[in-house]
Amino acid sequence: QRSTFENTIPRIHHRLTKVMLSILIFFSVLAPFAASFSTLPLHQTTGRQCPRPSVASLCAQKTTLTEETTWDLRFLLQSVPTEKGKKVDEFFSAKVQFIEEVGYEPPQGALKQIRQSTEDQDSEPSFKILSSRWQLSEDPNDRKDGLWVWGLFAEPLYPFMLLQLETDRIPLPGDETDAIKPLKLFAQINHKREKESGVILSGGALNIKEAETFKADPFGAASVTLYDEVTVGNLQIQVTSTT
């Protein structure tokens, strides 16, 4: 029995040696990967986020209502009459930046039109903006009377942007002798802000206001003018660049 036990000891020692060598090889291979993984900040391993404020510029920039973000406005005008009486169903586009005027509440300002490249003009006809105005707003049909001012809300959410602009005469593509007369357009755009991505705008209906005058008394000495909104198309809006 002693001889059998003595013969078993070398075999056990040999097996233990092989196991220990396997463990050492495993950890020697794993060590470089573990070291590089441990140097990453914790929040870099949990999603696409800026690792720290000092290098935030390396991440995707937030969209804003400033000169830092350029937007593409695409107007689909439907059944709009031309100077020669034709009906137009056509896309027109313009690149703009929203410039806020400081010191106003709710936030408001004007559009700054950006000159389009030749490639953009070839792909879609453009139009010139003569004047514009935008203003963030509560629901125009269900205002809360600015209750946030009294501290009932942390900040105004302003789910809408009210946009109005006047266009120059718009020549028709392929027929320079005909054009759409200058328009005064109105749109209510959906507006929200996301913590990571910034401002998000989505389009809506494009309207014009048609005036109709009524006599205010039987003798016609006084009259009143009422305006009715008429939909003439829709607006699409998307970000083209941000810095």
Coordinates of N, CA and C in Angstrom, one line a residue:
Q1 N 0.8 -1.2 0.0 CA 0.0 0.0 0.0 C 0.9 1.3 0.0
R2 N 2.0 1.2 0.8 CA 2.8 2.4 0.8 C 3.4 2.6 -0.6
S3 N 3.7 1.5 -1.3 CA 4.3 1.7 -2.6 C 3.3 2.3 -3.6
T4 N 2.0 1.9 -3.4 CA 1.0 2.6 -4.3 C 0.8 4.0 -4.0
F5 N 0.9 4.4 -2.7 CA 0.7 5.8 -2.3 C 1.9 6.6 -2.8
E6 N 3.1 6.0 -2.7 CA 4.3 6.8 -3.1 C 4.2 7.0 -4.6
N7 N 3.7 6.0 -5.4 CA 3.6 6.2 -6.8 C 2.5 7.2 -7.2
T8 N 1.5 7.4 -6.3 CA 0.4 8.3 -6.6 C 0.8 9.8 -6.5
I9 N 1.7 10.0 -5.5 CA 2.2 11.4 -5.2 C 2.7 12.1 -6.4
P10 N 3.6 11.5 -7.2 CA 4.2 12.3 -8.3 C 3.1 12.6 -9.3
R11 N 2.1 11.7 -9.5 CA 1.0 12.0 -10.5 C 0.2 13.2 -10.0
I12 N -0.2 13.2 -8.7 CA -0.9 14.3 -8.2 C -0.2 15.6 -8.4
H13 N 1.1 15.6 -8.0 CA 2.0 16.8 -8.2 C 2.0 17.3 -9.6
H14 N 2.1 16.3 -10.5 CA 2.2 16.7 -12.0 C 0.9 17.4 -12.4
R15 N -0.3 16.8 -12.0 CA -1.6 17.4 -12.3 C -1.7 18.8 -11.7
L16 N -1.3 19.0 -10.5 CA -1.4 20.3 -9.9 C -0.5 21.3 -10.6
T17 N 0.6 20.8 -11.0 CA 1.5 21.7 -11.7 C 0.9 22.2 -13.0
K18 N 0.2 21.3 -13.8 CA -0.4 21.6 -15.0 C -1.6 22.6 -14.8
V19 N -2.3 22.4 -13.7 CA -3.4 23.3 -13.4 C -2.9 24.7 -13.1
M20 N -1.9 24.8 -12.3 CA -1.3 26.1 -11.9 C -0.8 26.8 -13.1
L21 N -0.1 26.1 -14.0 CA 0.4 26.7 -15.2 C -0.7 27.2 -16.1
S22 N -1.8 26.5 -16.2 CA -3.0 26.9 -17.0 C -3.6 28.2 -16.4
I23 N -3.7 28.3 -15.1 CA -4.2 29.5 -14.4 C -3.3 30.7 -14.7
L24 N -2.0 30.5 -14.6 CA -1.0 31.6 -14.8 C -1.1 32.1 -16.3
I25 N -1.2 31.1 -17.2 CA -1.3 31.5 -18.6 C -2.6 32.3 -18.9
F26 N -3.7 31.8 -18.3 CA -5.0 32.5 -18.4 C -5.0 34.0 -18.0
F27 N -4.4 34.2 -16.7 CA -4.4 35.5 -16.2 C -3.4 36.4 -16.9
S28 N -2.3 35.8 -17.4 CA -1.3 36.6 -18.2 C -1.9 37.1 -19.5
V29 N -2.8 36.3 -20.1 CA -3.4 36.7 -21.4 C -4.5 37.8 -21.1
L30 N -5.3 37.6 -20.0 CA -6.4 38.5 -19.6 C -5.9 39.8 -19.1
A31 N -4.7 39.9 -18.5 CA -4.3 41.1 -17.8 C -4.3 42.4 -18.7
P32 N -3.8 42.4 -19.9 CA -3.8 43.6 -20.7 C -5.2 44.1 -21.0
F33 N -6.1 43.2 -21.2 CA -7.5 43.7 -21.5 C -8.1 44.2 -20.2
A34 N -7.9 43.6 -19.1 CA -8.5 44.1 -17.8 C -7.9 45.5 -17.5
A35 N -6.6 45.7 -17.8 CA -6.0 47.0 -17.5 C -6.6 48.1 -18.3
S36 N -6.7 47.8 -19.6 CA -7.3 48.9 -20.5 C -8.7 49.1 -20.2
F37 N -9.5 48.1 -19.8 CA -10.9 48.3 -19.5 C -11.1 49.1 -18.2
S38 N -10.2 48.9 -17.2 CA -10.3 49.6 -16.0 C -10.0 51.0 -16.1
T39 N -9.3 51.5 -17.1 CA -9.0 52.9 -17.3 C -10.1 53.7 -17.9
L40 N -11.1 53.0 -18.4 CA -12.3 53.8 -19.0 C -13.1 54.3 -17.9
P41 N -13.6 55.6 -18.0 CA -14.6 56.1 -17.0 C -15.8 55.2 -17.0
L42 N -16.5 55.1 -15.8 CA -17.6 54.3 -15.7 C -18.7 54.6 -16.7
H43 N -19.0 56.0 -16.9 CA -20.1 56.4 -17.7 C -19.8 56.2 -19.2
Q44 N -18.5 55.8 -19.6 CA -18.2 55.5 -21.0 C -18.7 54.1 -21.3
T45 N -18.8 53.3 -20.3 CA -19.2 51.9 -20.5 C -20.7 51.7 -20.5
T46 N -21.5 52.7 -20.2 CA -22.9 52.6 -20.0 C -23.7 53.3 -21.1
G47 N -23.1 53.8 -22.2 CA -23.8 54.4 -23.2 C -23.0 55.5 -23.9
R48 N -23.6 56.1 -25.0 CA -22.9 57.1 -25.7 C -23.1 58.5 -25.0
Q49 N -22.2 58.8 -24.1 CA -22.3 60.1 -23.4 C -21.0 60.8 -23.4
C50 N -21.1 62.1 -23.1 CA -19.8 62.8 -23.0 C -19.1 62.4 -21.7
P51 N -17.9 62.0 -21.8 CA -17.2 61.5 -20.6 C -17.0 62.6 -19.5
R52 N -16.7 63.8 -19.9 CA -16.6 64.9 -18.9 C -16.8 66.2 -19.6
P53 N -17.1 67.3 -18.9 CA -17.4 68.6 -19.6 C -16.2 69.1 -20.4
S54 N -15.0 68.8 -20.0 CA -13.8 69.4 -20.7 C -13.6 68.8 -22.1
V55 N -14.2 67.7 -22.4 CA -14.1 67.1 -23.7 C -15.5 66.9 -24.3
A56 N -16.5 67.7 -23.8 CA -17.9 67.5 -24.3 C -17.9 67.8 -25.8
S57 N -17.0 68.6 -26.3 CA -17.1 69.0 -27.7 C -16.8 67.8 -28.7
L58 N -16.3 66.8 -28.1 CA -16.1 65.6 -28.9 C -17.4 64.8 -29.2
C59 N -18.4 65.1 -28.4 CA -19.7 64.4 -28.6 C -20.6 65.2 -29.5
A60 N -21.7 64.6 -29.9 CA -22.6 65.2 -30.8 C -23.1 66.5 -30.1
Q61 N -23.2 67.6 -30.9 CA -23.6 68.9 -30.4 C -25.1 69.0 -30.2
K62 N -25.6 69.7 -29.3 CA -27.0 69.9 -29.1 C -27.5 71.0 -30.1
T63 N -28.7 70.7 -30.6 CA -29.3 71.7 -31.5 C -29.9 72.8 -30.7
T64 N -29.8 74.0 -31.2 CA -30.3 75.2 -30.5 C -31.0 76.2 -31.4
L65 N -31.7 77.2 -30.8 CA -32.3 78.2 -31.5 C -31.3 79.4 -31.5
T66 N -30.1 79.2 -32.1 CA -29.1 80.2 -32.2 C -28.4 80.0 -33.6
E67 N -27.4 80.8 -33.8 CA -26.6 80.7 -35.0 C -25.8 79.4 -35.1
E68 N -25.7 78.7 -34.0 CA -24.9 77.5 -34.0 C -25.6 76.3 -34.7
T69 N -26.9 76.5 -35.0 CA -27.6 75.4 -35.6 C -28.3 75.9 -36.9
T70 N -28.2 75.2 -38.0 CA -28.8 75.6 -39.3 C -29.9 74.6 -39.5
W71 N -31.1 75.1 -39.9 CA -32.3 74.3 -40.2 C -32.7 74.4 -41.6
D72 N -33.3 73.3 -42.2 CA -33.8 73.3 -43.5 C -35.3 73.4 -43.5
L73 N -35.9 74.5 -44.0 CA -37.3 74.6 -44.1 C -37.8 74.2 -45.5
R74 N -38.7 73.2 -45.5 CA -39.2 72.7 -46.8 C -40.7 73.0 -46.8
F75 N -41.1 73.8 -47.7 CA -42.5 74.2 -47.9 C -43.1 73.4 -49.1
L76 N -44.2 72.6 -48.8 CA -44.9 72.0 -49.9 C -46.2 72.9 -50.1
L77 N -46.1 73.7 -51.2 CA -47.3 74.6 -51.5 C -48.2 73.8 -52.4
Q78 N -49.5 73.8 -52.0 CA -50.5 73.0 -52.7 C -51.6 73.9 -53.2
S79 N -51.8 73.8 -54.5 CA -52.9 74.5 -55.2 C -52.8 76.0 -55.0
V80 N -51.5 76.5 -55.0 CA -51.3 77.9 -54.8 C -51.3 78.6 -56.2
P81 N -52.1 79.6 -56.4 CA -52.2 80.2 -57.8 C -50.9 81.0 -58.1
T82 N -50.6 81.0 -59.4 CA -49.5 81.8 -59.9 C -50.0 83.1 -60.5
E83 N -49.0 83.9 -61.0 CA -49.4 85.1 -61.6 C -50.2 84.9 -62.9
K84 N -50.0 83.8 -63.6 CA -50.7 83.4 -64.8 C -51.9 82.5 -64.6
G85 N -52.3 82.3 -63.3 CA -53.5 81.5 -63.0 C -53.3 80.1 -62.9
K86 N -52.0 79.6 -62.9 CA -51.8 78.1 -62.8 C -51.9 77.8 -61.3
K87 N -52.1 76.5 -61.0 CA -52.1 75.9 -59.7 C -50.8 75.2 -59.4
V88 N -50.1 75.5 -58.4 CA -48.8 74.9 -58.1 C -48.8 73.9 -57.0
D89 N -48.2 72.8 -57.2 CA -48.0 71.8 -56.1 C -46.5 71.4 -56.2
E90 N -45.7 72.1 -55.4 CA -44.3 72.1 -55.5 C -43.6 72.3 -54.1
F91 N -42.4 71.6 -54.0 CA -41.6 71.9 -52.8 C -40.7 73.0 -53.0
F92 N -40.5 73.9 -52.0 CA -39.6 75.0 -52.0 C -38.8 74.9 -50.7
S93 N -37.6 75.3 -50.7 CA -36.8 75.2 -49.5 C -36.0 76.4 -49.2
A94 N -35.6 76.5 -47.9 CA -34.7 77.6 -47.5 C -33.9 77.1 -46.2
K95 N -32.7 77.5 -46.2 CA -31.9 77.2 -45.0 C -31.8 78.4 -44.1
V96 N -32.1 78.2 -42.8 CA -32.3 79.3 -41.9 C -31.6 79.0 -40.5
Q97 N -31.4 80.1 -39.8 CA -31.0 80.0 -38.3 C -32.0 80.8 -37.5
F98 N -32.3 80.3 -36.4 CA -33.3 81.0 -35.5 C -32.4 81.9 -34.6
I99 N -32.6 83.2 -34.7 CA -31.9 84.2 -33.9 C -32.8 84.8 -32.8
E100 N -32.4 84.5 -31.6 CA -33.3 84.9 -30.5 C -32.9 86.4 -30.1
E101 N -33.9 87.2 -29.8 CA -33.7 88.5 -29.2 C -33.7 88.4 -27.7
V102 N -32.6 88.9 -27.2 CA -32.4 88.8 -25.7 C -33.3 89.7 -24.9
G103 N -33.8 89.2 -23.8 CA -34.6 90.0 -22.9 C -36.1 89.9 -23.1
Y104 N -36.6 88.9 -23.9 CA -38.0 88.7 -24.1 C -38.5 87.4 -23.4
E105 N -39.7 87.4 -22.9 CA -40.3 86.2 -22.4 C -41.7 86.2 -22.9
P106 N -42.2 85.2 -23.6 CA -41.5 84.0 -24.0 C -40.4 84.3 -25.0
P107 N -39.4 83.4 -25.2 CA -38.4 83.5 -26.2 C -38.9 83.8 -27.6
Q108 N -38.3 84.7 -28.3 CA -38.8 85.1 -29.6 C -37.6 85.7 -30.4
G109 N -37.8 85.9 -31.7 CA -36.8 86.4 -32.5 C -37.2 86.4 -34.0
A110 N -36.2 86.3 -34.9 CA -36.3 86.3 -36.3 C -35.5 85.2 -36.9
L111 N -35.7 85.0 -38.2 CA -34.9 84.0 -39.0 C -33.8 84.7 -39.7
K112 N -32.7 84.1 -39.8 CA -31.5 84.5 -40.6 C -31.4 83.5 -41.7
Q113 N -31.6 83.9 -42.9 CA -31.5 83.0 -44.1 C -30.1 82.8 -44.5
I114 N -29.8 81.5 -44.7 CA -28.4 81.1 -45.1 C -28.4 80.9 -46.6
R115 N -27.4 81.4 -47.3 CA -27.3 81.2 -48.8 C -27.1 79.7 -49.1
Q116 N -27.9 79.2 -50.0 CA -27.9 77.8 -50.3 C -26.8 77.5 -51.3
S117 N -26.2 76.3 -51.3 CA -25.2 76.0 -52.3 C -25.8 75.7 -53.6
T118 N -25.0 75.7 -54.7 CA -25.5 75.4 -56.0 C -26.2 74.0 -56.1
E119 N -25.6 73.1 -55.4 CA -26.1 71.7 -55.4 C -27.5 71.7 -54.8
D120 N -27.7 72.4 -53.6 CA -29.0 72.5 -53.0 C -30.1 73.1 -53.9
Q121 N -29.7 74.2 -54.6 CA -30.6 74.9 -55.5 C -31.0 74.0 -56.7
D122 N -30.0 73.2 -57.2 CA -30.3 72.3 -58.3 C -31.3 71.2 -57.9
S123 N -31.2 70.7 -56.6 CA -32.1 69.6 -56.2 C -33.5 70.1 -55.8
E124 N -33.7 71.4 -55.4 CA -35.0 71.8 -55.0 C -35.0 73.4 -55.1
P125 N -36.1 73.9 -55.7 CA -36.1 75.4 -55.8 C -36.2 76.1 -54.5
S126 N -35.6 77.2 -54.4 CA -35.6 78.0 -53.1 C -36.5 79.2 -53.2
F127 N -36.6 79.9 -52.1 CA -37.4 81.1 -52.0 C -36.7 82.1 -51.1
K128 N -36.9 83.3 -51.3 CA -36.3 84.4 -50.5 C -37.2 84.9 -49.4
I129 N -36.7 84.9 -48.1 CA -37.5 85.4 -47.0 C -37.3 86.9 -46.9
L130 N -38.3 87.7 -46.9 CA -38.2 89.2 -46.8 C -38.3 89.6 -45.3
S131 N -39.1 89.0 -44.6 CA -39.2 89.3 -43.1 C -39.8 88.1 -42.4
S132 N -39.5 88.0 -41.1 CA -39.9 86.8 -40.4 C -40.1 87.1 -38.9
R133 N -40.8 86.3 -38.2 CA -41.0 86.4 -36.8 C -41.3 85.0 -36.2
W134 N -40.6 84.6 -35.1 CA -41.0 83.4 -34.4 C -41.1 83.7 -32.9
Q135 N -41.9 82.9 -32.2 CA -42.1 83.0 -30.8 C -42.6 81.7 -30.2
L136 N -41.9 81.3 -29.1 CA -42.3 80.1 -28.4 C -43.6 80.4 -27.7
S137 N -44.4 79.4 -27.6 CA -45.8 79.6 -27.1 C -46.4 78.4 -26.4
E138 N -47.3 78.7 -25.4 CA -48.2 77.7 -24.9 C -49.2 77.4 -26.0
D139 N -50.1 76.5 -25.8 CA -51.1 76.2 -26.8 C -51.9 77.4 -27.0
P140 N -51.9 78.0 -28.2 CA -52.7 79.3 -28.4 C -54.2 79.1 -28.1
N141 N -54.7 77.9 -28.2 CA -56.1 77.6 -28.0 C -56.4 77.2 -26.5
D142 N -55.4 77.0 -25.7 CA -55.6 76.6 -24.3 C -54.4 77.2 -23.5
R143 N -54.4 78.5 -23.4 CA -53.3 79.1 -22.6 C -53.5 78.9 -21.1
K144 N -52.4 78.8 -20.4 CA -52.4 78.6 -18.9 C -52.2 79.9 -18.2
D145 N -52.3 81.0 -18.9 CA -52.1 82.3 -18.3 C -50.8 82.5 -17.6
G146 N -49.7 81.8 -18.2 CA -48.4 82.0 -17.6 C -48.3 81.6 -16.2
L147 N -48.9 80.5 -15.8 CA -48.9 80.1 -14.4 C -47.5 79.8 -13.9
W148 N -46.6 79.5 -14.8 CA -45.2 79.2 -14.4 C -44.6 80.4 -13.7
V149 N -45.0 81.6 -14.1 CA -44.5 82.8 -13.5 C -44.6 82.8 -12.0
W150 N -45.7 82.3 -11.5 CA -46.0 82.3 -10.1 C -45.4 81.1 -9.4
G151 N -44.5 80.4 -10.1 CA -43.7 79.3 -9.4 C -44.4 78.0 -9.4
L152 N -45.5 77.9 -10.2 CA -46.2 76.6 -10.2 C -45.5 75.5 -11.0
F153 N -44.6 76.0 -11.9 CA -43.8 75.1 -12.7 C -42.4 75.6 -12.7
A154 N -41.4 74.6 -12.8 CA -40.0 75.0 -12.7 C -39.6 75.9 -13.8
E155 N -40.1 75.7 -15.0 CA -39.8 76.6 -16.2 C -40.9 76.4 -17.2
P156 N -41.1 77.3 -18.1 CA -42.1 77.2 -19.1 C -41.7 76.1 -20.1
L157 N -42.6 75.3 -20.5 CA -42.3 74.2 -21.5 C -42.4 74.6 -22.9
Y158 N -43.4 75.5 -23.2 CA -43.6 76.0 -24.5 C -43.6 74.9 -25.6
P159 N -44.7 74.2 -25.7 CA -44.8 73.1 -26.6 C -44.9 73.5 -28.1
F160 N -45.1 74.8 -28.4 CA -45.2 75.2 -29.8 C -44.3 76.4 -30.1
M161 N -44.0 76.6 -31.4 CA -43.4 77.8 -31.9 C -44.4 78.3 -32.9
L162 N -44.7 79.6 -32.8 CA -45.5 80.3 -33.8 C -44.6 81.0 -34.7
L163 N -44.7 80.7 -36.0 CA -43.8 81.2 -37.0 C -44.6 82.0 -38.1
Q164 N -44.2 83.1 -38.4 CA -44.7 83.9 -39.6 C -43.6 84.4 -40.4
L165 N -43.8 84.4 -41.7 CA -42.8 85.0 -42.6 C -43.4 85.5 -43.9
E166 N -42.7 86.4 -44.5 CA -43.2 86.9 -45.8 C -42.1 86.6 -46.8
T167 N -42.6 86.1 -48.0 CA -41.7 85.6 -49.0 C -41.6 86.7 -50.1
D168 N -40.6 86.7 -50.9 CA -40.5 87.4 -52.1 C -41.2 86.7 -53.2
R169 N -41.4 87.3 -54.3 CA -41.9 86.6 -55.5 C -41.1 85.4 -55.8
I170 N -41.8 84.2 -56.0 CA -41.1 83.0 -56.2 C -41.2 82.5 -57.6
P171 N -40.1 82.6 -58.4 CA -40.2 82.2 -59.8 C -40.4 80.7 -59.9
L172 N -41.2 80.3 -60.9 CA -41.5 78.8 -61.0 C -40.3 78.1 -61.7
P173 N -39.9 77.0 -61.2 CA -38.8 76.3 -61.9 C -39.2 75.8 -63.3
G174 N -38.4 76.2 -64.3 CA -38.7 75.8 -65.7 C -39.5 76.8 -66.4
D175 N -40.0 77.8 -65.7 CA -40.8 78.9 -66.4 C -40.6 80.2 -65.7
E176 N -39.5 80.9 -66.1 CA -39.2 82.2 -65.5 C -40.1 83.3 -65.7
T177 N -41.1 83.1 -66.7 CA -42.1 84.1 -67.0 C -43.2 84.1 -66.0
D178 N -43.3 83.0 -65.2 CA -44.4 82.9 -64.3 C -43.9 82.7 -62.9
A179 N -44.6 83.1 -61.9 CA -44.2 83.1 -60.5 C -45.3 83.0 -59.5
I180 N -45.0 82.7 -58.3 CA -46.0 82.8 -57.2 C -45.8 84.2 -56.6
K181 N -46.9 84.9 -56.4 CA -46.9 86.2 -55.8 C -46.3 86.1 -54.4
P182 N -45.8 87.2 -53.8 CA -45.3 87.2 -52.4 C -46.4 86.7 -51.5
L183 N -46.0 85.9 -50.5 CA -46.9 85.3 -49.6 C -46.6 85.7 -48.1
K184 N -47.6 85.8 -47.3 CA -47.4 85.9 -45.9 C -47.9 84.6 -45.2
L185 N -47.0 83.8 -44.7 CA -47.3 82.5 -44.3 C -47.3 82.4 -42.8
F186 N -48.1 81.5 -42.2 CA -48.2 81.3 -40.8 C -48.1 79.8 -40.5
A187 N -47.4 79.4 -39.5 CA -47.3 78.0 -39.1 C -47.2 77.8 -37.6
Q188 N -47.8 76.8 -37.1 CA -47.6 76.4 -35.7 C -46.8 75.1 -35.6
I189 N -45.6 75.3 -35.1 CA -44.6 74.2 -35.1 C -44.5 73.5 -33.7
N190 N -44.4 72.2 -33.7 CA -44.2 71.5 -32.4 C -42.8 71.8 -31.9
H191 N -42.7 72.1 -30.6 CA -41.3 72.4 -30.1 C -41.2 71.7 -28.8
K192 N -40.0 71.1 -28.6 CA -39.6 70.5 -27.3 C -38.1 70.5 -27.2
R193 N -37.6 70.3 -25.9 CA -36.2 70.2 -25.7 C -35.9 68.9 -25.0
E194 N -34.9 68.2 -25.5 CA -34.3 67.0 -24.9 C -33.0 67.3 -24.2
K195 N -32.8 66.7 -23.1 CA -31.5 66.9 -22.4 C -30.3 66.6 -23.2
E196 N -30.3 65.5 -23.9 CA -29.1 65.1 -24.7 C -29.0 65.8 -26.0
S197 N -30.1 65.9 -26.8 CA -30.1 66.3 -28.2 C -30.4 67.8 -28.4
G198 N -31.0 68.4 -27.4 CA -31.4 69.8 -27.5 C -32.7 70.1 -28.1
V199 N -32.9 71.1 -28.9 CA -34.2 71.5 -29.4 C -34.6 70.6 -30.5
I200 N -35.9 70.2 -30.5 CA -36.5 69.4 -31.5 C -37.7 70.1 -32.1
L201 N -37.7 70.4 -33.4 CA -38.8 71.0 -34.0 C -39.4 70.1 -35.1
S202 N -40.8 70.1 -35.1 CA -41.4 69.3 -36.2 C -42.5 70.2 -36.8
G203 N -42.7 69.9 -38.1 CA -43.5 70.8 -38.9 C -45.0 70.7 -38.7
G204 N -45.7 71.5 -39.5 CA -47.2 71.5 -39.4 C -47.8 72.2 -40.7
A205 N -49.0 72.6 -40.5 CA -49.7 73.2 -41.7 C -49.2 74.6 -41.9
L206 N -49.2 74.9 -43.2 CA -48.9 76.3 -43.7 C -50.2 77.0 -44.0
N207 N -50.4 78.2 -43.4 CA -51.6 78.9 -43.6 C -51.4 80.3 -44.1
I208 N -52.4 80.9 -44.8 CA -52.4 82.3 -45.1 C -53.7 82.8 -44.5
K209 N -53.7 84.1 -44.3 CA -54.9 84.8 -43.7 C -55.6 85.5 -44.8
E210 N -56.9 85.2 -45.0 CA -57.7 85.9 -46.0 C -58.7 86.8 -45.3
A211 N -58.7 88.0 -45.8 CA -59.5 89.1 -45.1 C -60.9 89.2 -45.8
E212 N -61.9 89.4 -45.0 CA -63.2 89.6 -45.5 C -63.8 90.8 -44.8
T213 N -64.3 91.8 -45.5 CA -64.9 93.0 -44.8 C -66.4 92.9 -44.8
F214 N -67.0 93.3 -43.7 CA -68.4 93.3 -43.5 C -68.8 94.7 -43.1
K215 N -70.0 95.1 -43.5 CA -70.6 96.3 -43.0 C -71.0 96.2 -41.5
A216 N -70.7 97.2 -40.8 CA -71.0 97.2 -39.3 C -72.3 97.9 -39.0
D217 N -72.9 98.6 -40.0 CA -74.1 99.2 -39.7 C -74.9 99.3 -41.0
P218 N -76.2 99.5 -40.9 CA -77.1 99.4 -42.1 C -76.7 100.5 -43.2
F219 N -76.1 101.6 -42.8 CA -75.8 102.7 -43.7 C -74.4 102.6 -44.4
G220 N -73.6 101.6 -43.9 CA -72.3 101.4 -44.5 C -71.3 102.4 -44.1
A221 N -71.6 103.1 -43.1 CA -70.6 104.1 -42.6 C -69.4 103.5 -41.9
A222 N -69.6 102.3 -41.3 CA -68.6 101.6 -40.6 C -68.5 100.2 -41.1
S223 N -67.3 99.6 -41.0 CA -67.1 98.2 -41.5 C -66.1 97.5 -40.5
V224 N -66.1 96.2 -40.6 CA -65.2 95.4 -39.8 C -64.6 94.4 -40.7
T225 N -63.3 94.1 -40.5 CA -62.6 93.1 -41.3 C -62.2 91.9 -40.5
L226 N -62.6 90.8 -40.9 CA -62.3 89.5 -40.3 C -61.3 88.7 -41.1
Y227 N -60.5 88.0 -40.4 CA -59.4 87.2 -41.1 C -59.7 85.7 -40.8
D228 N -59.6 85.0 -41.9 CA -59.8 83.5 -41.8 C -58.6 82.8 -42.3
E229 N -58.1 81.8 -41.5 CA -56.9 81.1 -41.9 C -57.2 80.0 -42.9
V230 N -56.5 80.0 -44.0 CA -56.7 79.0 -45.1 C -55.4 78.2 -45.2
T231 N -55.5 76.9 -45.2 CA -54.3 76.1 -45.4 C -53.9 76.0 -46.8
V232 N -52.6 76.3 -47.1 CA -52.1 76.2 -48.5 C -50.9 75.2 -48.7
G233 N -50.7 74.4 -47.6 CA -49.6 73.5 -47.7 C -49.1 73.0 -46.4
N234 N -47.9 72.5 -46.3 CA -47.4 72.1 -45.0 C -45.9 72.3 -45.0
L235 N -45.4 72.4 -43.8 CA -44.0 72.7 -43.5 C -43.3 71.5 -43.0
Q236 N -42.1 71.2 -43.5 CA -41.2 70.2 -43.0 C -39.9 70.9 -42.5
I237 N -39.4 70.5 -41.4 CA -38.2 71.1 -40.8 C -37.3 70.1 -40.2
Q238 N -36.0 70.3 -40.6 CA -35.0 69.3 -40.0 C -33.6 70.1 -39.9
V239 N -32.8 69.5 -39.0 CA -31.4 70.1 -38.8 C -30.5 69.7 -39.9
T240 N -29.7 70.7 -40.5 CA -28.7 70.3 -41.5 C -27.3 70.4 -40.9
S241 N -27.1 71.2 -39.9 CA -25.7 71.3 -39.3 C -25.8 72.0 -37.9
T242 N -24.9 71.6 -37.0 CA -24.8 72.3 -35.7 C -23.4 72.3 -35.3
T243 N -22.9 73.4 -34.6 CA -21.5 73.5 -34.2 C -21.4 73.7 -32.7

